[in-house]
PDB file of C-alpha atoms and ligand atoms in Angstrom:
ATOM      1  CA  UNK K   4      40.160 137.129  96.969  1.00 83.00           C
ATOM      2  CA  UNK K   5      41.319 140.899  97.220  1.00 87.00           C
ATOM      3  CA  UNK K   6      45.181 140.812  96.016  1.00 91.00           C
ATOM      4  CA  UNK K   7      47.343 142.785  98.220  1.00 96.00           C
ATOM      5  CA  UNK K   8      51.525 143.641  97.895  1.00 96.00           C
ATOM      6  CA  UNK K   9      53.331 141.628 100.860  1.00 97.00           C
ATOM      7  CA  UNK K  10      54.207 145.281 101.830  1.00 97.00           C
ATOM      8  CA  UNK K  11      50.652 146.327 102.304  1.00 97.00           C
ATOM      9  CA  UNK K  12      50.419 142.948 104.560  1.00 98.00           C
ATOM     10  CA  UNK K  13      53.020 143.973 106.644  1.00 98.00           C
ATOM     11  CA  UNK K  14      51.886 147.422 106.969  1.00 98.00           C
ATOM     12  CA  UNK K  15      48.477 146.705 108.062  1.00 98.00           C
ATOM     13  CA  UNK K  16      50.114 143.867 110.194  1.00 98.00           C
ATOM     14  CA  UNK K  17      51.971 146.255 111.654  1.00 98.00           C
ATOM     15  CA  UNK K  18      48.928 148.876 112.720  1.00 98.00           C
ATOM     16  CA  UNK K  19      47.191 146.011 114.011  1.00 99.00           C
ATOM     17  CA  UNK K  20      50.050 144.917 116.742  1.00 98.00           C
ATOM     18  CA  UNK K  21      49.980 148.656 117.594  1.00 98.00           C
ATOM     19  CA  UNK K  22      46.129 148.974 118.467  1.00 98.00           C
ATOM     20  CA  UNK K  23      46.896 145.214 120.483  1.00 99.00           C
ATOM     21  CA  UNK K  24      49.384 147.511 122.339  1.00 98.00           C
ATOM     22  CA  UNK K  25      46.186 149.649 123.275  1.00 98.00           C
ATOM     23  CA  UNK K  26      44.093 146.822 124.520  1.00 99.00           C
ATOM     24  CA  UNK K  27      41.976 147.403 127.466  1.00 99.00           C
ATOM     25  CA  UNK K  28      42.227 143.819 129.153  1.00 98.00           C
ATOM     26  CA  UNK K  29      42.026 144.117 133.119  1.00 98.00           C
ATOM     27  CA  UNK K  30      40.334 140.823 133.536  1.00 98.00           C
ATOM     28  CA  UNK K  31      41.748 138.558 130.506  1.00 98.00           C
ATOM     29  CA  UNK K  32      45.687 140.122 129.571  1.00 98.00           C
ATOM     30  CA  UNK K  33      44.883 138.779 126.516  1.00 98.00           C
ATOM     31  CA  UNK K  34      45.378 141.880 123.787  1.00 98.00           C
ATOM     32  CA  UNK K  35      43.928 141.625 120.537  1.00 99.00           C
ATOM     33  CA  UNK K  36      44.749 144.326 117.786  1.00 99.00           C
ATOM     34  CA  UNK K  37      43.289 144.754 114.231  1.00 99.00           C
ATOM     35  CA  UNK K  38      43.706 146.887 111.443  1.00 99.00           C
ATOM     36  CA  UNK K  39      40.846 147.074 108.884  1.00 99.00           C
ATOM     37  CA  UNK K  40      42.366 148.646 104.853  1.00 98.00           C
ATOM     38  CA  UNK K  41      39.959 150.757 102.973  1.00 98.00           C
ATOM     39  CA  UNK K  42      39.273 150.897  99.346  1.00 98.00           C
ATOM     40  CA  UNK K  43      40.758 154.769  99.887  1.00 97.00           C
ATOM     41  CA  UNK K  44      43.611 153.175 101.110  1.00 97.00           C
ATOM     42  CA  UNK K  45      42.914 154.599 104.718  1.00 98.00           C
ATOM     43  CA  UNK K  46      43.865 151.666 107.883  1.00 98.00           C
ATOM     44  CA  UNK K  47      41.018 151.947 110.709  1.00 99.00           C
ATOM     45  CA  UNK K  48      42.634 149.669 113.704  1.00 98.00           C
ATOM     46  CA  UNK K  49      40.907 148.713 117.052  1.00 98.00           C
ATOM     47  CA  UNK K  50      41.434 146.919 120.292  1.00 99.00           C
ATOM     48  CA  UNK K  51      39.464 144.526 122.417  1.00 99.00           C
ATOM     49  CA  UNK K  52      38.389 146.602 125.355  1.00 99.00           C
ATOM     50  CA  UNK K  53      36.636 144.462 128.407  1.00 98.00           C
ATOM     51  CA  UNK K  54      34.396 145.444 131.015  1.00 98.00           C
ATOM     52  CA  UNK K  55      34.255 144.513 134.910  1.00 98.00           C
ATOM     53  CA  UNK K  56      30.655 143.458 133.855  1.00 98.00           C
ATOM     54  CA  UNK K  57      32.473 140.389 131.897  1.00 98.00           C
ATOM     55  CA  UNK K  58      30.062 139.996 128.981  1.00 98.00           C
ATOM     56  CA  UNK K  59      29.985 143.750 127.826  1.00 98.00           C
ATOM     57  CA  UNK K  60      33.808 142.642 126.272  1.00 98.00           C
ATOM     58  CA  UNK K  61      34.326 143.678 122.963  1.00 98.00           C
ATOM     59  CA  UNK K  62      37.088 141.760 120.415  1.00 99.00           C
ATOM     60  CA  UNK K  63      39.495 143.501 118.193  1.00 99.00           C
ATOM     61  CA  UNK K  64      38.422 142.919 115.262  1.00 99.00           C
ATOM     62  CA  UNK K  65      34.718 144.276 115.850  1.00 98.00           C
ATOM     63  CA  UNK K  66      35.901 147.863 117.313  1.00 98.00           C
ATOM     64  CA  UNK K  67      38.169 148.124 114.207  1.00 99.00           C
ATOM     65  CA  UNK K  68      35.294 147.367 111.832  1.00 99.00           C
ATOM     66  CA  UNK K  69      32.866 149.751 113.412  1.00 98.00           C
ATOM     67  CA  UNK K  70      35.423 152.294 114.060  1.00 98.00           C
ATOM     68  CA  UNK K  71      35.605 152.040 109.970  1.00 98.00           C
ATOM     69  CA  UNK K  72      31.881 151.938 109.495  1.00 98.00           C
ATOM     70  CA  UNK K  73      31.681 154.944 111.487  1.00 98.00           C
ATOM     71  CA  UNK K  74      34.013 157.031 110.086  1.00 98.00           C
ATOM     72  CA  UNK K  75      32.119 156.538 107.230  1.00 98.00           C
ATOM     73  CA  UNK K  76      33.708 153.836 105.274  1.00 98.00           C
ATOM     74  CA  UNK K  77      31.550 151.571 103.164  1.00 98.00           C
ATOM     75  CA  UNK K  78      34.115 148.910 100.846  1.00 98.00           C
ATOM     76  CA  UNK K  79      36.462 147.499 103.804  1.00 98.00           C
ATOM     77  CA  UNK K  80      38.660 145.316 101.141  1.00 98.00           C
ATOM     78  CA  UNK K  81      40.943 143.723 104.257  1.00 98.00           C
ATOM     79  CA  UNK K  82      41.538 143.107 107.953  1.00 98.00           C
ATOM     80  CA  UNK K  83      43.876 141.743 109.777  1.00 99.00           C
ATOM     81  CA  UNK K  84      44.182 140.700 113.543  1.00 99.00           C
ATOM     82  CA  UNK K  85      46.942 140.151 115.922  1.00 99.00           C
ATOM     83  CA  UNK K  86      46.310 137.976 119.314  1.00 98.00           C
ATOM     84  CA  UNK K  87      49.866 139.410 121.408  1.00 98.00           C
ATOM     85  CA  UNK K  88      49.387 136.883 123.975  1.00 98.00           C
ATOM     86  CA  UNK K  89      48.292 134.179 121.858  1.00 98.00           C
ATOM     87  CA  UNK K  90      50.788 130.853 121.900  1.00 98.00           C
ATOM     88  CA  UNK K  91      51.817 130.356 118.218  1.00 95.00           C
ATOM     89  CA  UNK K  92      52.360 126.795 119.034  1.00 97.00           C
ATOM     90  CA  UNK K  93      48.498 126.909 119.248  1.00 98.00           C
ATOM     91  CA  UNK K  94      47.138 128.171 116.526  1.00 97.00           C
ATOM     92  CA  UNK K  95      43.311 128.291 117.384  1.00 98.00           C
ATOM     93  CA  UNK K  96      44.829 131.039 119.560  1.00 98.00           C
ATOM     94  CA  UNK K  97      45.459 133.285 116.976  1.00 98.00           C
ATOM     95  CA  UNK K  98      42.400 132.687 115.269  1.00 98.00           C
ATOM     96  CA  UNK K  99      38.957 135.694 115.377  1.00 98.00           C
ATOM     97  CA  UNK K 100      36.109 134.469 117.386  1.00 98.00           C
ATOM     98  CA  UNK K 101      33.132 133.467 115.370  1.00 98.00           C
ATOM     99  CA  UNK K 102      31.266 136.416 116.288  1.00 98.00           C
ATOM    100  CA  UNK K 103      34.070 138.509 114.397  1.00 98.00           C
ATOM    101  CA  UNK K 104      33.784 136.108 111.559  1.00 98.00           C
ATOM    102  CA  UNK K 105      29.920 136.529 111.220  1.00 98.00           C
ATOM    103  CA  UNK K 106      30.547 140.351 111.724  1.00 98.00           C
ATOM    104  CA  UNK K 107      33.498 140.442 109.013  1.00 98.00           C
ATOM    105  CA  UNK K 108      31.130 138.433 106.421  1.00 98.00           C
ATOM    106  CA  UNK K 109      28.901 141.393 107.017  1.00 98.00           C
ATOM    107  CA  UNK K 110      31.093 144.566 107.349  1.00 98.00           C
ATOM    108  CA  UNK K 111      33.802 143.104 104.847  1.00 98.00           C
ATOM    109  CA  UNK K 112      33.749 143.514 100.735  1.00 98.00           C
ATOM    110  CA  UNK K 113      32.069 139.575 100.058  1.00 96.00           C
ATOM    111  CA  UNK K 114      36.202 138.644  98.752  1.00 97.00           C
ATOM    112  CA  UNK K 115      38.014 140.441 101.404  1.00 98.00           C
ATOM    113  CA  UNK K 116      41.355 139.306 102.642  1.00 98.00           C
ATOM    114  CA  UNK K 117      41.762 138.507 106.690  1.00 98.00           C
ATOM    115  CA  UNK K 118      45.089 138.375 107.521  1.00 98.00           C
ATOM    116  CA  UNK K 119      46.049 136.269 110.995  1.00 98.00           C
ATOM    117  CA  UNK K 120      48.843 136.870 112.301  1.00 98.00           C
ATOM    118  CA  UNK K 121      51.111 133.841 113.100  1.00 98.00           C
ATOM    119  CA  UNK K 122      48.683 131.848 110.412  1.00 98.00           C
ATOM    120  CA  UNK K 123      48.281 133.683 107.249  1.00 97.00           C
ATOM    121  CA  UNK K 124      46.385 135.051 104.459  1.00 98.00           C
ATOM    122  CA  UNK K 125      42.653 133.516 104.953  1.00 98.00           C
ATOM    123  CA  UNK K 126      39.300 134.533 102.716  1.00 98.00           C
ATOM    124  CA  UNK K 127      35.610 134.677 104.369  1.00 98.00           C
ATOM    125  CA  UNK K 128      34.717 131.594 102.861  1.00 97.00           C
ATOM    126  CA  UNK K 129      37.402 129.721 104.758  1.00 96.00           C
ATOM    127  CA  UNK K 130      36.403 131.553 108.253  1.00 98.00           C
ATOM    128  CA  UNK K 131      32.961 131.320 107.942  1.00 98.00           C
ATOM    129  CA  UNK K 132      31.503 128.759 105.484  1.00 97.00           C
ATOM    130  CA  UNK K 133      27.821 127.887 105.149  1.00 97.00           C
ATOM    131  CA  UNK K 134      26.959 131.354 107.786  1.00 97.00           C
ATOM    132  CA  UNK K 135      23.745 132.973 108.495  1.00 97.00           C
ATOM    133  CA  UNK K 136      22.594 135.368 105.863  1.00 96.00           C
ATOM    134  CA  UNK K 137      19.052 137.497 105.954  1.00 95.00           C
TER     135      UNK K 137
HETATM  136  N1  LIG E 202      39.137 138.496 121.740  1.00 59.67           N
HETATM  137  C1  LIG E 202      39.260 139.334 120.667  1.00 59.67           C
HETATM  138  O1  LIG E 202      39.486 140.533 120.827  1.00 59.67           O
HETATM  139  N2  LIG E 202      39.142 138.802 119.437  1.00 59.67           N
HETATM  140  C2  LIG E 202      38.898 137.489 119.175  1.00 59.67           C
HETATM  141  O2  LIG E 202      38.678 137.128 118.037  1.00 59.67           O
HETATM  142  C3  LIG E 202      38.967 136.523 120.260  1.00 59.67           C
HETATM  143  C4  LIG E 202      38.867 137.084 121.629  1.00 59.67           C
HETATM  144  C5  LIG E 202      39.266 139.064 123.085  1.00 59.67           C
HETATM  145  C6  LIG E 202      38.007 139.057 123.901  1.00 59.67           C
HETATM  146  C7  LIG E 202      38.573 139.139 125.293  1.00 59.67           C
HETATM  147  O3  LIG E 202      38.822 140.507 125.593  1.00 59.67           O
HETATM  148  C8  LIG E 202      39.901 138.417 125.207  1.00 59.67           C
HETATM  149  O4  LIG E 202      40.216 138.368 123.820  1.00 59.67           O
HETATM  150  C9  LIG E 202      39.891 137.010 125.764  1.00 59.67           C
HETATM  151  O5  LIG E 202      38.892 136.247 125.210  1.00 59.67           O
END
């Protein structure tokens, strides 16, 4: 799994609360923030941002990986993901929705490091194991 200073974890911790500041979440007040770490070194965060058309919703962690895709970013080595108003006496709260995980497996270098805040320092193959491939 990529390696990375408890400094860097803090600092991309940090950029992902701030984008969970920016959430867009009318229907659910629940703001989710994430901050995906280049191989450049450059920190791409997002936000969930929902829609009064409920299903059009999209998490955190997905707008901060294709914000990075599409700034033209290809090795994302590490992401992490901040739930605000998730209840760290329930974990599973804190946790990225498995559409996020099947997207990181995707989007993410194949030993990236997901970061959860409240939970820890997690690898793909602990999100997502045995996932759909093509
Ligand atoms: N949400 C995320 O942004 N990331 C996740 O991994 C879980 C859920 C968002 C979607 C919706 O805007 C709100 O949290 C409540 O489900």
């Amino acid at each position: 799994m990529t390696s990375l200073s408890d400094e860097a974890v803090d600092t991309l911790l940090a950029e992902a609360r701030l984008h969970g500041e920016r959430a867009w979440v009318p229907y659910s007040n629940f703001r989710v923030g994430a901050a995906v770490l280049t191989a450049d070194g450059t920190t791409v965060g997002g936000c969930n941002v929902e829609n009064a058309s409920y299903g059009l919703a999209v998490c955190g962690e997905r707008t901060a990986m294709f914000s990075a895709i599409a700034q033209g970013h290809r090795d994302l080595v590490a992401l992490a993901v901040s739930c605000l108003d998730g209840d760290t006496s329930q974990p599973a709260t804190l946790m990225p929705c498995g559409a996020c995980r099947q997207v990181m497996l995707e989007l993410l270098r194949p030993h990236a490091l997901v970061i959860v805040d409240g939970v820890g320092r997690l690898g793909l193959d602990d999100l997502l194991p045995r996932p759909f491939r093509l």
